[in-house]
Coordinates of C-alpha atoms and ligand atoms in Angstrom, one line a residue:
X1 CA -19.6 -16.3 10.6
X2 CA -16.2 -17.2 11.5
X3 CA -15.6 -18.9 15.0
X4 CA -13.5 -16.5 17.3
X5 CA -10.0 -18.0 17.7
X6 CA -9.1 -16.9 21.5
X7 CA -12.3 -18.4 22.3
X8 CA -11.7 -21.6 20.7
X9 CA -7.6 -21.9 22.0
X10 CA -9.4 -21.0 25.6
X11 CA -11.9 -24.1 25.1
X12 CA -9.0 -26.1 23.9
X13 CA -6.9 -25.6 26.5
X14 CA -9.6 -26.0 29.1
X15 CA -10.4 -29.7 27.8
X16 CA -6.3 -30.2 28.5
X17 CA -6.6 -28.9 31.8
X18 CA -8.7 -31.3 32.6
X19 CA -6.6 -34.2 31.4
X20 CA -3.8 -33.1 33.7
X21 CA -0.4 -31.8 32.3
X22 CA -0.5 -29.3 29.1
X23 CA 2.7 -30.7 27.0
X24 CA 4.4 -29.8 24.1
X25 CA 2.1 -32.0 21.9
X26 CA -1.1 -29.9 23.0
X27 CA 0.8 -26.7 22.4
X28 CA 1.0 -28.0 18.9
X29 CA -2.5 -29.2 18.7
X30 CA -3.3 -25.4 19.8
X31 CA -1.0 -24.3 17.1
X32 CA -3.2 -26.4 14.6
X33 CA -6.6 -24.2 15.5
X34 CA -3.8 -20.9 14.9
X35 CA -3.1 -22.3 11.6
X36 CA -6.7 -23.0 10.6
X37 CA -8.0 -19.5 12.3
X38 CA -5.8 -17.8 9.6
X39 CA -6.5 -19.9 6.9
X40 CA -10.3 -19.1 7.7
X41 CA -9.0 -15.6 7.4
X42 CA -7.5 -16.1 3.7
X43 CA -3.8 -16.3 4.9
X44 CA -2.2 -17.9 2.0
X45 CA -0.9 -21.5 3.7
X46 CA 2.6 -21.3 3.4
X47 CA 2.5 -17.7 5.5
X48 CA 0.7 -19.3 7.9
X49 CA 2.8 -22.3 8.6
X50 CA 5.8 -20.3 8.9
X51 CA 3.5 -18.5 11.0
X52 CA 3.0 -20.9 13.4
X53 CA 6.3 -22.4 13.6
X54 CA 7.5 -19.0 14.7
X55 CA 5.1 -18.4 17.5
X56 CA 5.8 -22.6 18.9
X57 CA 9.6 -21.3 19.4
X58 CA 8.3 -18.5 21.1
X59 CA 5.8 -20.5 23.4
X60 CA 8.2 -22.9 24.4
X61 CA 10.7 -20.5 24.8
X62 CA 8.4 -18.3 27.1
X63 CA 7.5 -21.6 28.9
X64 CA 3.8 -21.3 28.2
X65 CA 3.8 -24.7 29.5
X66 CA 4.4 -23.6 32.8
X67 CA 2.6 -20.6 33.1
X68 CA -0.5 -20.0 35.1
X69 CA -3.4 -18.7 32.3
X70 CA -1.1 -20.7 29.3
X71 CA -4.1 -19.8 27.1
X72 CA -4.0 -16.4 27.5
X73 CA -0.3 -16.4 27.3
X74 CA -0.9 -18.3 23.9
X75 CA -3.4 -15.7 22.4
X76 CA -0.7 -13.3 24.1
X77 CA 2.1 -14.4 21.5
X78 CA 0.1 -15.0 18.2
X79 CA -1.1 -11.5 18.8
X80 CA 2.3 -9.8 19.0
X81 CA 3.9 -12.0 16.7
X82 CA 0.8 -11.0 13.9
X83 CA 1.6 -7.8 15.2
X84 CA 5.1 -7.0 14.8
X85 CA 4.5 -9.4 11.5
X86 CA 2.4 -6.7 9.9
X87 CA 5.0 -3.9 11.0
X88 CA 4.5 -3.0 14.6
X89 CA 3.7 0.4 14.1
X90 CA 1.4 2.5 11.8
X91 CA 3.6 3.9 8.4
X92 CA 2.8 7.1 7.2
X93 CA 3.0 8.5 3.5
X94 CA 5.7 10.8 2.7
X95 CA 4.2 14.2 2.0
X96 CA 7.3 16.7 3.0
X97 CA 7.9 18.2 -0.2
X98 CA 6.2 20.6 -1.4
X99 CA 4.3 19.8 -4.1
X100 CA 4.6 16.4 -2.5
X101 CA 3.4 13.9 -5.4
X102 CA 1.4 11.1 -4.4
X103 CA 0.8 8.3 -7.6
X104 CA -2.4 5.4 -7.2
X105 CA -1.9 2.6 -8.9
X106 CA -4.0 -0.6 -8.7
X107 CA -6.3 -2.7 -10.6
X108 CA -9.8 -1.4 -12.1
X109 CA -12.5 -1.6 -9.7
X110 CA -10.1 -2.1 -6.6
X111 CA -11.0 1.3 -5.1
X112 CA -8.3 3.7 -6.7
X113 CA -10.5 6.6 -7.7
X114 CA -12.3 6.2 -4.3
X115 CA -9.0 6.1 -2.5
X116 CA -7.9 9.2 -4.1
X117 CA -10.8 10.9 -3.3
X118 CA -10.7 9.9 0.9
X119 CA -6.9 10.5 0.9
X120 CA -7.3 14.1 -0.8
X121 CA -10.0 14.5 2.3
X122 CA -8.4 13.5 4.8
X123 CA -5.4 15.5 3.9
X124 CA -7.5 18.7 3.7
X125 CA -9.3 18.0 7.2
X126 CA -6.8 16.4 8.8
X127 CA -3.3 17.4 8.0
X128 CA -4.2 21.1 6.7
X129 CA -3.2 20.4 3.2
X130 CA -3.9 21.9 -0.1
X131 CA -4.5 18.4 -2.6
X132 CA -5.0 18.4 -6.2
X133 CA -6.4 15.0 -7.3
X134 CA -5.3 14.5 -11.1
X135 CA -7.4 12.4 -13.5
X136 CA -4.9 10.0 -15.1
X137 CA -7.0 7.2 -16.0
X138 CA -7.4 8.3 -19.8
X139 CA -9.6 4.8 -20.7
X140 CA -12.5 5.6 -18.5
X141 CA -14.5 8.6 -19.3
X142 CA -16.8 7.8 -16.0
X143 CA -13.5 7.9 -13.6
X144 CA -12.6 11.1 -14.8
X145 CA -16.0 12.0 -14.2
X146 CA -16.0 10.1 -10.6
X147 CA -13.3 12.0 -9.7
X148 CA -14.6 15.6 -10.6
X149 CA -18.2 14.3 -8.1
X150 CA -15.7 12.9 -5.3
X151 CA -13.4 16.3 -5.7
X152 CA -16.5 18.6 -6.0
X153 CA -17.7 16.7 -3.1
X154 CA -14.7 17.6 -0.9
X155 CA -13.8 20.6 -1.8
X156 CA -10.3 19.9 -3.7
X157 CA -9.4 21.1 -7.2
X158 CA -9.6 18.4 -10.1
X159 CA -6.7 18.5 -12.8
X160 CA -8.5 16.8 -16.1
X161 CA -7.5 16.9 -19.7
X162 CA -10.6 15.9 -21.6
X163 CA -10.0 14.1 -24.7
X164 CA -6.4 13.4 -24.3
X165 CA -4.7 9.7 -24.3
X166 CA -1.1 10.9 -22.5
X167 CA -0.8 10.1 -18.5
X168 CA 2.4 11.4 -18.6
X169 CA 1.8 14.6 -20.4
X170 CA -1.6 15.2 -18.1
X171 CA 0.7 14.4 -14.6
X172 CA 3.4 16.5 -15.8
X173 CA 0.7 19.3 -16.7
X174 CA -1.4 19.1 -13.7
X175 CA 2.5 19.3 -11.7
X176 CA 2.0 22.6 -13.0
X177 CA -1.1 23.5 -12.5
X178 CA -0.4 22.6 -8.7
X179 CA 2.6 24.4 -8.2
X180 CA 0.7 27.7 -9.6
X181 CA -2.7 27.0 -7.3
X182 CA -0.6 26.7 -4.1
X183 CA -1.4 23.0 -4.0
X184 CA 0.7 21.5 -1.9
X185 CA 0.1 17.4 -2.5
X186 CA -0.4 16.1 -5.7
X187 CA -2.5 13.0 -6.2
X188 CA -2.2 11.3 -9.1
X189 CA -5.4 8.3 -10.1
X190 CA -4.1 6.1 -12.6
X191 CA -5.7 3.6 -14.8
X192 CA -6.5 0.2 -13.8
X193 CA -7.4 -2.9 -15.9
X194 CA -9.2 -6.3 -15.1
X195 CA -6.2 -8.1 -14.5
X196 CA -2.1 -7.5 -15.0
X197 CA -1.1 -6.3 -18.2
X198 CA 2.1 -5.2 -20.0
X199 CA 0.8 -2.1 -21.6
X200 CA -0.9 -1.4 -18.2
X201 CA 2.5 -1.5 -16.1
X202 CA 4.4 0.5 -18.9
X203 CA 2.1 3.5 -18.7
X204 CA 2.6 3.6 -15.3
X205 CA 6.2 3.3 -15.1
X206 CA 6.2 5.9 -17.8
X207 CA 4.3 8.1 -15.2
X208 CA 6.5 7.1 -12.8
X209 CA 9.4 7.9 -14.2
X210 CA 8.2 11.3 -15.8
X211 CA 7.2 12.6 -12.2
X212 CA 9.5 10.9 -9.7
X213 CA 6.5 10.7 -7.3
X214 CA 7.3 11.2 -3.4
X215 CA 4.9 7.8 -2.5
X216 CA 3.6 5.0 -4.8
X217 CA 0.7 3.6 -2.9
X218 CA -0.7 0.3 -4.3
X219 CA -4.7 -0.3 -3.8
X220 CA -5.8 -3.4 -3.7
X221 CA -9.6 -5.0 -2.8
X222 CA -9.4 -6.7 0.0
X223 CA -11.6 -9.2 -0.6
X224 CA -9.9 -10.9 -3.4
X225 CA -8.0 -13.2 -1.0
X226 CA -4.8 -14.7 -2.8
X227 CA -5.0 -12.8 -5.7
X228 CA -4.7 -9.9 -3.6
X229 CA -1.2 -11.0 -3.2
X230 CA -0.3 -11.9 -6.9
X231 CA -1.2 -8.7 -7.7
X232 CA 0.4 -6.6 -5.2
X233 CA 3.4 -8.8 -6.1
X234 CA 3.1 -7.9 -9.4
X235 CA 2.8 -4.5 -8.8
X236 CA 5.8 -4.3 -6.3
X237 CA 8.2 -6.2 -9.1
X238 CA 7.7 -3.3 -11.6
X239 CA 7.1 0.1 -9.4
X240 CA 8.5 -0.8 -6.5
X241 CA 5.8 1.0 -4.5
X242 CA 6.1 2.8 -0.7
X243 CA 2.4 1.5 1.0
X244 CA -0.1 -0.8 0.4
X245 CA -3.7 0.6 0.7
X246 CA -6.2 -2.6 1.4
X247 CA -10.0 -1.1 0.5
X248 CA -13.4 -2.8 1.3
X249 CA -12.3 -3.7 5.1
X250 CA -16.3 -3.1 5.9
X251 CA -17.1 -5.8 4.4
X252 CA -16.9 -9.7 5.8
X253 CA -12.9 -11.0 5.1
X254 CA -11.0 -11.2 8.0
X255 CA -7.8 -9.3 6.5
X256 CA -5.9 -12.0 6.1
X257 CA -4.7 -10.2 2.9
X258 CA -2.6 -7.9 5.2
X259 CA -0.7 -10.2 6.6
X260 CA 0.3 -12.0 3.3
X261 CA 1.0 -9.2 1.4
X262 CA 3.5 -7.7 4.0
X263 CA 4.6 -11.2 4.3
X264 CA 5.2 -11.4 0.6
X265 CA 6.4 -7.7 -0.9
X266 CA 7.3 -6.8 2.5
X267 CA 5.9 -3.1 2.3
X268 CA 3.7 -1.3 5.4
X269 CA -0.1 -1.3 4.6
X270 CA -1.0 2.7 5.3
X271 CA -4.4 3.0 4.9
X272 CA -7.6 1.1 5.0
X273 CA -11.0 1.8 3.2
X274 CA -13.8 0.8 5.3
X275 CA -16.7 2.2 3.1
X276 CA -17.8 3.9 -0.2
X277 CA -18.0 7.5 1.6
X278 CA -15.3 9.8 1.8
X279 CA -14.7 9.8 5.4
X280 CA -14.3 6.1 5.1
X281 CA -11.2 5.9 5.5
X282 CA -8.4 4.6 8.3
X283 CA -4.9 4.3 8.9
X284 CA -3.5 1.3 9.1
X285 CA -2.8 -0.5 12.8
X286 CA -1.0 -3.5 13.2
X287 CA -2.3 -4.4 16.6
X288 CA -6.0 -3.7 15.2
X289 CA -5.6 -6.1 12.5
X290 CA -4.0 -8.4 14.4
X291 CA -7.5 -8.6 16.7
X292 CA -9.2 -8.4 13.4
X293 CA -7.5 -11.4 11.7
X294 CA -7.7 -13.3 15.2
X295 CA -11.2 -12.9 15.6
Ligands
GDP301 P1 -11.1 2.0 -9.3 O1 -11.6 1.3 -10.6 O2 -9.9 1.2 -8.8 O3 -10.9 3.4 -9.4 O4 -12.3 1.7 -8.2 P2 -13.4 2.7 -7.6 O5 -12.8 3.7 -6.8 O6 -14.3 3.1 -8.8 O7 -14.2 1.6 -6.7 C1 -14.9 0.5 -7.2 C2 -16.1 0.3 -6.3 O8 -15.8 -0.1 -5.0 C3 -17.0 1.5 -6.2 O9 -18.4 1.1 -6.2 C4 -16.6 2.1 -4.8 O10 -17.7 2.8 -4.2 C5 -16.3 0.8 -4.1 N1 -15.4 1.0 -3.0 C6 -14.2 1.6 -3.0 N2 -13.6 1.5 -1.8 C7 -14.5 0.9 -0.9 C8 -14.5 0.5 0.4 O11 -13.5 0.7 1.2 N3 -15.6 -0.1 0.9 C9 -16.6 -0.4 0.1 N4 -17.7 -1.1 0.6 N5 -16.7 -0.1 -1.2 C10 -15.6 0.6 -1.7

């Protein structure tokens, strides 16, 4: 579907080659095919021209004009700089206390509940933890019962307070619950609505503020492009979340969204979701999505 970019800057500096000399003005021309690679990838524009800008210094800086394989030396830079762009190095979650307390927040249908679920797994199998997963989202009788199937599923208890309309009361209680169990992470699905609302954002904060969580991680569908930003901007200006968790990588966007989100809220991305099971889940590396994004 989408026309790999070290390919293309290889072809394109080939063609120069043959004309003799490669000069600042083809660097920029190569610069261009950068600039439209990560637009193809849903980079929001402005992002991307800064983007660029930033790796022409470098090039000219690093004489790529002079080198021996300049293409490779190109596809060299925009890779590191996407890289250390998106954070350099994988961030993990905080989960030293004990009860640590972990809160999902995001919009409805993003992947939350899902989320919850693979994190709650791959703390159990992987970091020898004890999770609780919490059923906060007091709108959607089916999420409470999505997460009771998903926690089933995986072995991991599932705090629910049928019938009751109080996230705080139900995070506070299940806090509880936790600390009696032995459960040492507590992980805390939220509701979610179509699009930003007010009432929305102050039941969270409420939560928030009731449970002083340990991590706020912020789910968002990466396939929604732009709006993927808005959102997570929206998010970020009220809770002032810790990671970013970018779901529905298996399917066919290039993750542009990672870039532009860390661009704009400047938080790490943690984990990705690559697929509806529960093992479907990834941490985040920059260098990976920096191949991703370039193709
Ligand atoms: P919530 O409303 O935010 O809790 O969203 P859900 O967890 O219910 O997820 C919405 C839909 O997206 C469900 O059908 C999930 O199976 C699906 N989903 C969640 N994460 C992923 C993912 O990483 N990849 C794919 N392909 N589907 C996902």
């Amino acid at each position: 579907m989408f026309e790999n970019l070290s390919e293309k800057l290889e072809r394109s500096f080939k063609l120069l080659k043959g004309q003799g000399k490669i000069t600042e003005i083809n660097v920029a021309e190569t610069l261009k095919e950068v600039r439209r690679a990560l637009l193809d990838a849903d980079v929001n524009f402005k992002i991307a021209k800064t983007f660029t800008e930033a790796v022409k210094e470098k090039a000219l800086g690093q004489d790529v004009l002079t080198a021996v394989k300049p293409q490779q030396m190109m596809v060299k830079i925009v890779h590191d700089e996407l890289t250390d762009l998106m954070g350099g190095v994988s961030t993990d979650i905080n989960i030293k206390a004990n009860p640590s307390i972990i809160l999902i927040a995001g919009l409805q249908g993003s992947g939350k509940t899902t989320f919850s679920g693979k994190l709650a797994n791959l703390l159990k199998t992987k970091r020898g933890k004890k999770p609780m997963l919490v059923a906060g989202d007091v709108y959607r009788p089916a999420a409470i019962n999505q997460l009771q199937v998903l926690g089933e599923q995986i072995g991991v208890p599932v705090f629910t307070q049928e019938g009751s309309k109080n996230p705080v009361q139900i995070a506070k209680d299940a806090i509880r619950d936790a600390k009696q169990k032995g459960c040492d992470v507590v992980i805390i699905d939220t509701a979610g609505r179509l699009a930003v609302d007010e009432e929305m954002m102050n039941e969270i904060s409420a939560v928030k503020k009731a449970v002083d969580p340990h991590e706020i991680l912020f789910v968002v569908d990466s396939m929604t492009g732009q709006d993927a930003v808005n959102t997570a901007k929206e998010f970020n200006d009220r809770l002032d979340f810790d990671g970013v968790v970018l779901t529905k990588l298996d399917g066919d966007t290039r993750g542009g969204a990672a870039l532009s989100i860390r661009s704009v809220v400047n938080k790490p991305i943690k984990f990705v979701g690559t697929g509806e099971k529960m093992d479907a889940l990834d941490v985040f590396h920059p260098s990976r999505m920096a191949d991703r994004i370039l193709g």
